[in-house]
Coordinates of C-alpha atoms and ligand atoms in Angstrom, one line a residue:
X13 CA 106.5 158.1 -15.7
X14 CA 103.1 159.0 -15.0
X15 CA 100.2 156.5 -15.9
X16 CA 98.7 158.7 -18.7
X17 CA 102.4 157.9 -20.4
X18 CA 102.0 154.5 -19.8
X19 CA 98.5 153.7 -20.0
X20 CA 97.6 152.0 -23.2
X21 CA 94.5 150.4 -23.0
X22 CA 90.9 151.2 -23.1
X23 CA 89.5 148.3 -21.3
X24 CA 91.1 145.9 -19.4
X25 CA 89.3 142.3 -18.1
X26 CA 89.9 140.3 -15.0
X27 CA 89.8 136.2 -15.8
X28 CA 90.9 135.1 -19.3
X29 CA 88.9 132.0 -19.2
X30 CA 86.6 131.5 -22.4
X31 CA 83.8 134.4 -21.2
X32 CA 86.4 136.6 -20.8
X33 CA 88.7 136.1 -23.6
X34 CA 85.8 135.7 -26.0
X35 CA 84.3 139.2 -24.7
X36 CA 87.8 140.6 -25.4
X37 CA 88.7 139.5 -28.4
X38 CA 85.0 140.4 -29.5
X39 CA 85.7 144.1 -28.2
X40 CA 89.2 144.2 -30.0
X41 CA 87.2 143.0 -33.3
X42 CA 85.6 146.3 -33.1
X43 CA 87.9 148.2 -32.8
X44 CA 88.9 148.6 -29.0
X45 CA 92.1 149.0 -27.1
X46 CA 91.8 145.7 -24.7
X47 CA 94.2 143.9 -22.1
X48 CA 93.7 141.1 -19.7
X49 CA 94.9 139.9 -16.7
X50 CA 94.6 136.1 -15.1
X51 CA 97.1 134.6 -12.7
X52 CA 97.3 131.7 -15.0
X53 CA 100.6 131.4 -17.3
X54 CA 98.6 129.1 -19.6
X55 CA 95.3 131.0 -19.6
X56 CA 97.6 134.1 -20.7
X57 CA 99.3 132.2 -23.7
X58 CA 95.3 131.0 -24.8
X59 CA 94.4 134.3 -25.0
X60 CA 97.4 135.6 -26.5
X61 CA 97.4 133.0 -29.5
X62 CA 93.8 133.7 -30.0
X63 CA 94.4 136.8 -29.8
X64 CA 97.5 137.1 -32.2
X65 CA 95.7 139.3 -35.0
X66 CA 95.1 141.9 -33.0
X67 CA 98.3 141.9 -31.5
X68 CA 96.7 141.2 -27.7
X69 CA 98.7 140.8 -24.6
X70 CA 98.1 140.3 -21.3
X71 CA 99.5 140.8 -17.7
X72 CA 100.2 138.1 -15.1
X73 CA 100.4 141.1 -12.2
X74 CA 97.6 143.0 -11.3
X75 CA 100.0 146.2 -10.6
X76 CA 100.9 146.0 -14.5
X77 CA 97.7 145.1 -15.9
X78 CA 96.2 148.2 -13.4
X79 CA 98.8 150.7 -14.7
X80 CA 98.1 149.9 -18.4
X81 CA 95.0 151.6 -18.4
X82 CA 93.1 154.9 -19.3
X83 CA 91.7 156.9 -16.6
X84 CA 88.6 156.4 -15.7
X85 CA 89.5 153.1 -15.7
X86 CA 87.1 150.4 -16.8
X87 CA 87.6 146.9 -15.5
X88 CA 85.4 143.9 -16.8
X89 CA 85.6 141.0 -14.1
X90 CA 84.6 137.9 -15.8
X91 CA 85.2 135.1 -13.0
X92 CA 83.2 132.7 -10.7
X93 CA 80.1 134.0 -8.8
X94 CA 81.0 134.0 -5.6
X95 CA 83.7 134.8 -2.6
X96 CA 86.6 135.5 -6.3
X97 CA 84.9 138.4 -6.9
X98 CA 85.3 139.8 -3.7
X99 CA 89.1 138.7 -3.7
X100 CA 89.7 140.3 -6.5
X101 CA 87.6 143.4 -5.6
X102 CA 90.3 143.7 -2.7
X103 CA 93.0 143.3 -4.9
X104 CA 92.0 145.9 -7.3
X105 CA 90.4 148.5 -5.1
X106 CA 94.1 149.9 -3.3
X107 CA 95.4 150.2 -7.6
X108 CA 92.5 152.2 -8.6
X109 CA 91.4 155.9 -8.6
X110 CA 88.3 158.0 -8.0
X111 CA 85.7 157.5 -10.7
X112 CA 86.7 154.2 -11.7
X113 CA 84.3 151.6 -13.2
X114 CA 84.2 148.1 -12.3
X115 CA 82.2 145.9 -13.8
X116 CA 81.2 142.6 -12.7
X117 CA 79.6 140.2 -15.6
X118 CA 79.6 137.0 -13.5
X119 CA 76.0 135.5 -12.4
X120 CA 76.3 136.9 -9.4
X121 CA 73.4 137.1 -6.6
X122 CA 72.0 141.0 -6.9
X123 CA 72.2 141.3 -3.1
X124 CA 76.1 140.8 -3.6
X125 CA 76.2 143.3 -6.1
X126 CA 74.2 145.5 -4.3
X127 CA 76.7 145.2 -1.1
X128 CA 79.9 145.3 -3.2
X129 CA 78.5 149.0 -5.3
X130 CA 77.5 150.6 -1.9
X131 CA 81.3 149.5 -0.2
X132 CA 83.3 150.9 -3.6
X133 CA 80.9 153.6 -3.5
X134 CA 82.0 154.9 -0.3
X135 CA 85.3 155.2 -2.2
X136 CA 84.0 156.7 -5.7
X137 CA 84.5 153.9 -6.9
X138 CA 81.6 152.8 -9.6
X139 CA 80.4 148.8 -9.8
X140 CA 78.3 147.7 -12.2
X141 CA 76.3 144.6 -12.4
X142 CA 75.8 143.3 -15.5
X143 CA 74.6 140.0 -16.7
X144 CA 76.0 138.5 -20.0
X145 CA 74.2 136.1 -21.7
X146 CA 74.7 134.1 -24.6
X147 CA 77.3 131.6 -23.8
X148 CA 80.4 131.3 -25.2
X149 CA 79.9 131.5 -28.6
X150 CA 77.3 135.2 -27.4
X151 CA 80.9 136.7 -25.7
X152 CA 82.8 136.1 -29.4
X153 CA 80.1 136.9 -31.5
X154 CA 77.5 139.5 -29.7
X155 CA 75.8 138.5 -26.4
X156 CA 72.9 140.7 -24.1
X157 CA 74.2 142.4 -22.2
X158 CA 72.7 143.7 -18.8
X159 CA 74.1 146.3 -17.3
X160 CA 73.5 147.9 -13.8
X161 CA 74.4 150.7 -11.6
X162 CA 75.2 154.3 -11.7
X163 CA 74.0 156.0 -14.7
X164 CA 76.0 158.7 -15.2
X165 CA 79.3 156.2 -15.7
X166 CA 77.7 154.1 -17.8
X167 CA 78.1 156.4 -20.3
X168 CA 81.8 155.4 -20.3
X169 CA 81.3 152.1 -21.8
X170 CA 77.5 152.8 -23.5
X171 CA 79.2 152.6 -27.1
X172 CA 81.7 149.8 -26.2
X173 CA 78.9 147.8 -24.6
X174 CA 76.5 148.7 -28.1
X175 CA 79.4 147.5 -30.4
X176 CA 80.0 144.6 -29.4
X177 CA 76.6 143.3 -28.7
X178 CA 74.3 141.1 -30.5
X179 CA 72.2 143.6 -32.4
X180 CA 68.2 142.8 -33.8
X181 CA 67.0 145.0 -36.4
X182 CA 70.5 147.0 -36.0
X183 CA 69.4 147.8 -32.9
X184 CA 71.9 146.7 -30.0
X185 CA 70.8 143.9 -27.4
X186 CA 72.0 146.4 -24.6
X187 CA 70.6 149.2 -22.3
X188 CA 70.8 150.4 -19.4
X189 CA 68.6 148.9 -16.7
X190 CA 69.1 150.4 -13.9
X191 CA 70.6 151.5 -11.0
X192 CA 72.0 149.1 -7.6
X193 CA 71.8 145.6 -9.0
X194 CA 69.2 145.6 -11.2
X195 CA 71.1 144.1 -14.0
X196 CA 72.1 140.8 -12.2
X197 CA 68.7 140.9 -11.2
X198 CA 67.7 140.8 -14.6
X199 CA 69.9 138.5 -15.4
X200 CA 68.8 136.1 -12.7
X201 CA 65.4 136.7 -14.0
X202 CA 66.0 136.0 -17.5
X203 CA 67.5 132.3 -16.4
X204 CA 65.0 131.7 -14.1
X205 CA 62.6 131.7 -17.7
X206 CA 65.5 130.1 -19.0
X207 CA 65.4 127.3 -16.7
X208 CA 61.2 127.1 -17.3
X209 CA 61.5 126.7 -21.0
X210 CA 64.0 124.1 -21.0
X211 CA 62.2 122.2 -18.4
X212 CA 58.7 122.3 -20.8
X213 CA 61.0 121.4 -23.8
X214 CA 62.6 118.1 -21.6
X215 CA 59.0 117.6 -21.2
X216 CA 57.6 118.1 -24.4
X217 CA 60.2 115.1 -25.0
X218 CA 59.0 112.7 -22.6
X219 CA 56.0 112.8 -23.8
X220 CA 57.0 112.2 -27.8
X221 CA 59.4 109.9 -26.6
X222 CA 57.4 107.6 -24.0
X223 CA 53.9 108.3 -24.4
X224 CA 54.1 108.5 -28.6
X225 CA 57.1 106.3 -28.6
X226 CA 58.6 108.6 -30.9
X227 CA 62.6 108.0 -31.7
X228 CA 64.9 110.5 -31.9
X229 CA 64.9 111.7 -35.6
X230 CA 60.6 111.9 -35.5
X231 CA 61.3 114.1 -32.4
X232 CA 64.0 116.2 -34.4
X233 CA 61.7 116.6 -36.9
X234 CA 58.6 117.7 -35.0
X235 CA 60.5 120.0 -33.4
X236 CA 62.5 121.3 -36.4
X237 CA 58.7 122.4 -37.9
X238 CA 58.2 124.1 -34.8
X239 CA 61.5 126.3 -35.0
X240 CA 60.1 127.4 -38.6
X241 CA 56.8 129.0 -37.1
X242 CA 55.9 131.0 -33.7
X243 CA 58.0 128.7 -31.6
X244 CA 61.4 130.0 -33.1
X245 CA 63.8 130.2 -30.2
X246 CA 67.5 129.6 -29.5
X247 CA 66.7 126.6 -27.4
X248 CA 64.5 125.2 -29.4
X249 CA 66.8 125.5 -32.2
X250 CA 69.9 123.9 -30.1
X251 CA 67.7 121.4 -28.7
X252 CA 66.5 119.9 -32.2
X253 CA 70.1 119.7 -33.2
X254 CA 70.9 117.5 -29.5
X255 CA 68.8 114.6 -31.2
X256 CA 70.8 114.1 -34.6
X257 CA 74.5 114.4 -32.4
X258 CA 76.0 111.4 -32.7
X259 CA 78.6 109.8 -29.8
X260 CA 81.8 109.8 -30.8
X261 CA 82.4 107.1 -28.5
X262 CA 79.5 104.6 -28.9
X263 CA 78.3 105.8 -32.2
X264 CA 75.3 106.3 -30.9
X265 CA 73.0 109.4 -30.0
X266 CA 74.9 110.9 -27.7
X267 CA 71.5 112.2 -26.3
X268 CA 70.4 108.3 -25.0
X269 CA 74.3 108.3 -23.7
X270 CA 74.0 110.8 -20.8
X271 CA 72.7 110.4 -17.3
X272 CA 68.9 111.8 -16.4
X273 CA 70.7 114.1 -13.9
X274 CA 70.2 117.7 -14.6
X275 CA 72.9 119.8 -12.4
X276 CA 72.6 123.7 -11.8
X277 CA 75.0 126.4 -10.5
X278 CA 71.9 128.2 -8.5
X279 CA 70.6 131.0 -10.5
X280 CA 66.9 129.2 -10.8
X281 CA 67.0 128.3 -7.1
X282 CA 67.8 132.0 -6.9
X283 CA 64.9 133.1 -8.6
X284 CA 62.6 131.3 -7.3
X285 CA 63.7 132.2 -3.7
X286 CA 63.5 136.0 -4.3
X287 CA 59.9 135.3 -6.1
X288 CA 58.8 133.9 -3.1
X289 CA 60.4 137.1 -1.1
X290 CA 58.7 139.3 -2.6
X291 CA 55.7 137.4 -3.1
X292 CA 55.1 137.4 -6.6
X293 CA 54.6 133.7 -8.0
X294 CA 56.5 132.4 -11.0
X295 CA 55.3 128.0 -10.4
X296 CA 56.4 127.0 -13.6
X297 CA 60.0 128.3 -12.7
X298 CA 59.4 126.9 -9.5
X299 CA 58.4 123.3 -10.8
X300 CA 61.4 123.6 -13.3
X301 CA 63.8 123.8 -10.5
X302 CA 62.5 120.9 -8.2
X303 CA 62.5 119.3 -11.0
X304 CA 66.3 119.3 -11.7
X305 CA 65.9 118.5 -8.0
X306 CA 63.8 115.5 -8.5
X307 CA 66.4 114.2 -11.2
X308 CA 69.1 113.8 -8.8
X309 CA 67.2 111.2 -6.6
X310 CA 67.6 108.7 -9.5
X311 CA 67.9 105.5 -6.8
X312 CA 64.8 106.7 -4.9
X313 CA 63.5 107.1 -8.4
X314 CA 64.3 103.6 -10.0
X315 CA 63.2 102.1 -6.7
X316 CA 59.8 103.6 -6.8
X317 CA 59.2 103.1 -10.4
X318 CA 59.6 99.4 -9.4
X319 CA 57.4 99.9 -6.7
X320 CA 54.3 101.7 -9.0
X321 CA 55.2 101.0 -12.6
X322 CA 56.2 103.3 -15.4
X323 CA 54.1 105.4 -17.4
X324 CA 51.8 104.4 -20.3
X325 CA 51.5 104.9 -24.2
X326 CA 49.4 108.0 -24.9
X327 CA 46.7 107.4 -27.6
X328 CA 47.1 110.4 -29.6
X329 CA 44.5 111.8 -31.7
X330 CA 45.1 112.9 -35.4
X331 CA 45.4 116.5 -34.5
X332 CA 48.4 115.9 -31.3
X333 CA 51.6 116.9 -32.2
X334 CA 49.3 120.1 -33.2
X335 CA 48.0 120.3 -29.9
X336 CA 51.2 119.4 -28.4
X337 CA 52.8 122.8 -30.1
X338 CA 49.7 124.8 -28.8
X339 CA 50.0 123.5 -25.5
X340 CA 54.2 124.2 -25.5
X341 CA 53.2 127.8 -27.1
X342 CA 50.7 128.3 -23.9
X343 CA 53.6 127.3 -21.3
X344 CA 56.4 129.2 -23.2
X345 CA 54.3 132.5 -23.1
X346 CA 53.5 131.6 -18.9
X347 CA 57.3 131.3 -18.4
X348 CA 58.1 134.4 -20.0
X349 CA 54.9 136.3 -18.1
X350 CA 55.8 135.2 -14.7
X351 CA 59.3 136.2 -15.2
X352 CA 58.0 139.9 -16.4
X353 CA 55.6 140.0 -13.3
X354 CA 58.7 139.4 -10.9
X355 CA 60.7 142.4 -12.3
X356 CA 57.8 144.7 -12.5
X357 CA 57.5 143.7 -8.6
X358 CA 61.2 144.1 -8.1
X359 CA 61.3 147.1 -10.3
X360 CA 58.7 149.0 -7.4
X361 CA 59.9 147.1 -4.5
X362 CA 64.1 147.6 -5.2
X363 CA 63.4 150.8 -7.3
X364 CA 65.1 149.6 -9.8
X365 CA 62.7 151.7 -12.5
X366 CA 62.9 148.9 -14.8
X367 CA 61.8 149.7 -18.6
X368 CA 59.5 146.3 -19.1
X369 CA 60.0 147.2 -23.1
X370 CA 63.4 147.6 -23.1
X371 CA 64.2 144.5 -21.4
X372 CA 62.1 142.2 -23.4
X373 CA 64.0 143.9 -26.6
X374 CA 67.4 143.5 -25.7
X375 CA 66.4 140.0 -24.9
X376 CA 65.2 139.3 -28.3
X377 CA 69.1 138.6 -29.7
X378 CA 72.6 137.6 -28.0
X379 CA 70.7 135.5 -24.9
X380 CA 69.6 132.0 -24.3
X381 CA 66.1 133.2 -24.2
X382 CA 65.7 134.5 -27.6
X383 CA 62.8 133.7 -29.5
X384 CA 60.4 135.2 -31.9
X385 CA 57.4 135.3 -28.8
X386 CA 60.0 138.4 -27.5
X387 CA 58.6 140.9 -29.7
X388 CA 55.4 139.9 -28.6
X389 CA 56.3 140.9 -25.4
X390 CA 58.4 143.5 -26.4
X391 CA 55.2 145.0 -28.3
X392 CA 52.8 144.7 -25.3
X393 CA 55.0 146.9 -23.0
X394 CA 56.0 149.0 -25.5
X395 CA 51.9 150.0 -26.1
X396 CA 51.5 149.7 -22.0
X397 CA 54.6 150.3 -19.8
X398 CA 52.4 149.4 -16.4
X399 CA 50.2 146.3 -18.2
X400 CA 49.6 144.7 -14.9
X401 CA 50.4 141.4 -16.7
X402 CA 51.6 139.9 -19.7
X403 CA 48.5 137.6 -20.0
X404 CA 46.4 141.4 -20.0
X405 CA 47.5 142.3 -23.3
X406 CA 45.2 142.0 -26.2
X407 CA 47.2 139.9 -28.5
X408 CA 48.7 137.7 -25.8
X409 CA 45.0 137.0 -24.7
X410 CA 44.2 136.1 -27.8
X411 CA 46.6 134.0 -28.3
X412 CA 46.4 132.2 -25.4
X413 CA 42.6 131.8 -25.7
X414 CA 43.1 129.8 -28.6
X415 CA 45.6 127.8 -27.1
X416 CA 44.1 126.7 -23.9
X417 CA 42.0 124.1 -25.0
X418 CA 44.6 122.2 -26.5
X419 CA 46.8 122.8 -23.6
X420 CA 43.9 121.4 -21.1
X421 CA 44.1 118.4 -23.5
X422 CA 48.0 117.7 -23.4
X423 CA 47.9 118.1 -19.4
X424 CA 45.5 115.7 -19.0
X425 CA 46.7 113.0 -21.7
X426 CA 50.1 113.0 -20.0
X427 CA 48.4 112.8 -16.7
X428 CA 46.1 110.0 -17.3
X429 CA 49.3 108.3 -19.0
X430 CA 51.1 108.7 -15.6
X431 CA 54.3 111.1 -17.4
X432 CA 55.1 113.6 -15.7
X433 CA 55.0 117.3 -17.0
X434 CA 55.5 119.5 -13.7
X435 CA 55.8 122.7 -16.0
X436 CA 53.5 122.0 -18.2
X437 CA 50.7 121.5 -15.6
X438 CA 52.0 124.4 -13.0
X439 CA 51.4 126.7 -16.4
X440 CA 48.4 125.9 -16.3
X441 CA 46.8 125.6 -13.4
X442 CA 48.7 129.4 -12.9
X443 CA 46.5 130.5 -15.4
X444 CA 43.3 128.6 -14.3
X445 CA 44.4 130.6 -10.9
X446 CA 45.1 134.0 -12.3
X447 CA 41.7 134.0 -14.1
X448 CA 39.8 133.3 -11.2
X449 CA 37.5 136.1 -9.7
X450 CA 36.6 134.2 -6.6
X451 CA 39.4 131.5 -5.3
X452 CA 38.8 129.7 -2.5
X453 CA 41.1 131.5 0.0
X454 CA 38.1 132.3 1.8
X455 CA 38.1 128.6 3.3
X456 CA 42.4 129.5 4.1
X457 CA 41.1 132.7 6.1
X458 CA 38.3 130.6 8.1
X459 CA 41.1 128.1 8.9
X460 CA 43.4 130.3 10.0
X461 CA 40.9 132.2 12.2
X462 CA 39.4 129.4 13.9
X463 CA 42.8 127.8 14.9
X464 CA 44.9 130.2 15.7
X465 CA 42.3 133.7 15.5
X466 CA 44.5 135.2 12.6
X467 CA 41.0 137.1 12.2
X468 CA 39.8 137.7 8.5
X469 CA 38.2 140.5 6.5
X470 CA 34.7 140.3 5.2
X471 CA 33.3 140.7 2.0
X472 CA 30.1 142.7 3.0
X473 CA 32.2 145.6 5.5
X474 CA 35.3 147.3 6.0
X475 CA 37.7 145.9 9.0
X476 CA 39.2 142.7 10.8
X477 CA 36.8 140.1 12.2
X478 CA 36.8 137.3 14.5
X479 CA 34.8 134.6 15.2
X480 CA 34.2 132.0 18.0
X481 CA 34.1 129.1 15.6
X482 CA 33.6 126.3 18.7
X483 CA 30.5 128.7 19.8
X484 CA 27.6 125.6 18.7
X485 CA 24.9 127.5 17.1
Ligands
LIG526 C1 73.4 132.5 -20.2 C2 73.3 131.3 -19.3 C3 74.6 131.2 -18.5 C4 74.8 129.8 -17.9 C5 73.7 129.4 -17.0 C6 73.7 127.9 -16.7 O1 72.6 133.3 -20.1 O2 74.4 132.6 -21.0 O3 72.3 131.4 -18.5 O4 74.6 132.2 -17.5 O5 74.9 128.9 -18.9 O6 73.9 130.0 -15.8 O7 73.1 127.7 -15.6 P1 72.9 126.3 -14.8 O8 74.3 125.7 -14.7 O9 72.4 126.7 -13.5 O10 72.0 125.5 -15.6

């Protein structure tokens, strides 16, 4: 029997763990032809009880699950970033045939994706990069999706991929972004903001909590107002319902239960490392992932606060929880910019010919990120495709003008109460930078020249100088 007889299914995914099975049962909810395949007996019987009203099975052998598909073939890997996707990669490649699609929706790094498309290229065989976001209950219900790599097969899976995202305004929270790797890029991006905002929301609750000695309900509260107005977000909306949770355990708030240790899987780290690569600065991602560093020293920490004492109350003005919001608006809209700066770099530098407007929309439902400021963003590019800069556009100018007082206001009441706010204060001082006509880097290039003559340029003419800076004049 040939494989047309046999093949059955549209799409077929690799790893039946909760992305994966999720995804598929969300595809076969609208209507698609699906089959999975994990080495696991017990991840197979999940999938297939979940999976019971649509009739879903699943394949313990790769030949099988290989063989049960429609030419092209279109496989969805959904397992850990890492050295399993190139194991399975091997294990797949001798089963398939010219022309088809694989699909990798893991977080992986973009320079794996990048050297994984151009190997299975040589065999015409198409990978595609795409990010998923939205967590678990995104994959069941309509994530954003982030899809990179060669343009012509994405049309395969274009209305799959548009069905079973989340969709805003009926529009889907999909597109294509690119070829090469640009959608884990993307990806990597949009949790390198994701990172930044939860970072200024743990801040934003150090300082209600320790400087206003605010308990949890008053901070549930405060930030329950703020998810009614401009600061609506997914985050902010989980991270007001994290206060109320009670411990099953203690019967406490679970919230005061767990450890001040903030673990990661890399995907910050990432982006702060190709940032600095490609030399485009993104601080307050920066300062939210040494942050989560700084949280693991928590003996050095304890030992030290011993040493130099904790912080102090904050005495807050009438107008402060205002403020505070103003201040959290301000950082929120940095995060967001830097990350838009670092693809419009990588879009040149990579060629990845990223569509700025069409990013910020599809990020607007399905993802962690979401949050009303999107189609703010989403609006800027959409009016200029090449703004230089997020902060450029008119209405984000505005906005952030009347913010920055209040901002200037919070940094230096948690400062002068000794609480940290890294992200808060790196926001800041990035805008204080980026507004600057004349920095000081002057004094840098003097430096450099008169220890080690890295020579300089001068403001008055044209070419590279030198000076004899021991010469005694
Ligand atoms: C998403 C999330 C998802 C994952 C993070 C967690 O968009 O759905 O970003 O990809 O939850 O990678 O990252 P850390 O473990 O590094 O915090």
């Amino acid at each position: 029997m040939n494989n047309q007889n046999k093949a059955r299914y549209a799409f077929g995914m690799v790893g039946l763990g909760t992305m994966g099975r999720n995804l598929l049962l969300n595809m076969a909810d609208n209507g698609f032809s699906v089959t999975g395949y994990d080495k696991s007996e017990e991840m197979l019987k999940i999938f297939e009880e979940e999976g019971a009203a649509h009739q879903l099975k699943g394949f313990a052998e790769i030949e099988d699950f290989v063989e049960s598909l429609q030419t092209p073939r279109t496989i969805i890997l959904l397992v850990p970033a890492g050295p399993i996707v190139d194991s399975v990669i091997l294990e797949l490649e001798p089963l398939l045939a010219k022309g088809d699609i694989i699909i990798d929706s893991g977080n992986s790094h973009f320079t794996d994706t990048s050297r994984r498309a151009l190997a299975l290229a040589k065999k015409d065989l198409h990978f595609f990069g795409m990010g998923i976001s939205g967590g678990e209950e995104g994959a069941r219900f309509g994530p954003s999706m982030m899809p990179g790599g060669d343009k012509t097969a994405y049309s395969v899976v274009k209305d799959m991929l548009e069905a079973v995202s989340a969709k805003v305004n009926n529009e889907p929270c999909v597109t294509y972004i690119g070829p090469g790797a640009s959608g884990h890029f993307v990806k990597m991006t949009h949790n390198g903001i994701e990172y930044a905002i939860m970072q200024l929301l743990a801040e934003t609750y150090e300082i209600l909590k320790n400087g206003l000695d605010y308990d949890n309900h008053q901070i549930q509260q405060v930030f329950e107002k703020w998810n009614n107005g401009r600061l609506k977000s997914f985050l902010m909306e989980i991270t007001k319902d994290v206060f109320l949770f009670k411990d099953v355990k203690t019967g406490n708030l679970l919230v005061d239960e767990i450890k001040d240790e903030a673990k990661s899987k890399g995907t910050g780290k990432w982006t702060s490392q190709v940032a600095m690569d490609v030399e485009i600065p993104i601080p307050t991602v920066d300062a939210a992932v040494s942050t989560r560093n700084l949280s693991k020293l928590k003996q050095l920490r304890l030992q030290l606060e011993k040493q130099y004492g904790t912080s102090t109350p904050i005495k807050a003005q009438e107008n402060f929880i205002d403020e505070l919001e103003a201040a959290f608006y301000f950082a929120m809209a940095t995060a967001y910019a830097q990350g838009m700066h670092l693809l419009a770099q990588a879009s040149i530098q990579y060629e990845y010919n990223l569509n700025l407007a069409e990013i910020a929309k599809i990020w607007r439902g399905g993802c962690i990120i979401r949050a009303a400021f999107l189609e703010d963003i989403y609006q800027a590019y959409q009016k200029q495709p090449d703004l230089a800069h997020l902060f450029a556009d008119p209405n984000v100018a505005s906005q952030l003008k009347d913010c920055s007082l209040a901002t200037r206001n919070m940094v230096s009441a948690a400062i002068q109460a000794g609480i940290a706010i890294p992200a808060l204060a790196a926001s800041l001082t990035y805008f204080d930078t980026l507004k600057t006509g004349r920095m000081p880097s002057n004094l840098t290039q003097a430096q450099r020249d008169f220890f080690g003559a890295h020579t300089f340029e001068r403001i008055d003419s044209e070419g590279i100088f030198h000076a004899d800076w021991n010469e005694k004049k």
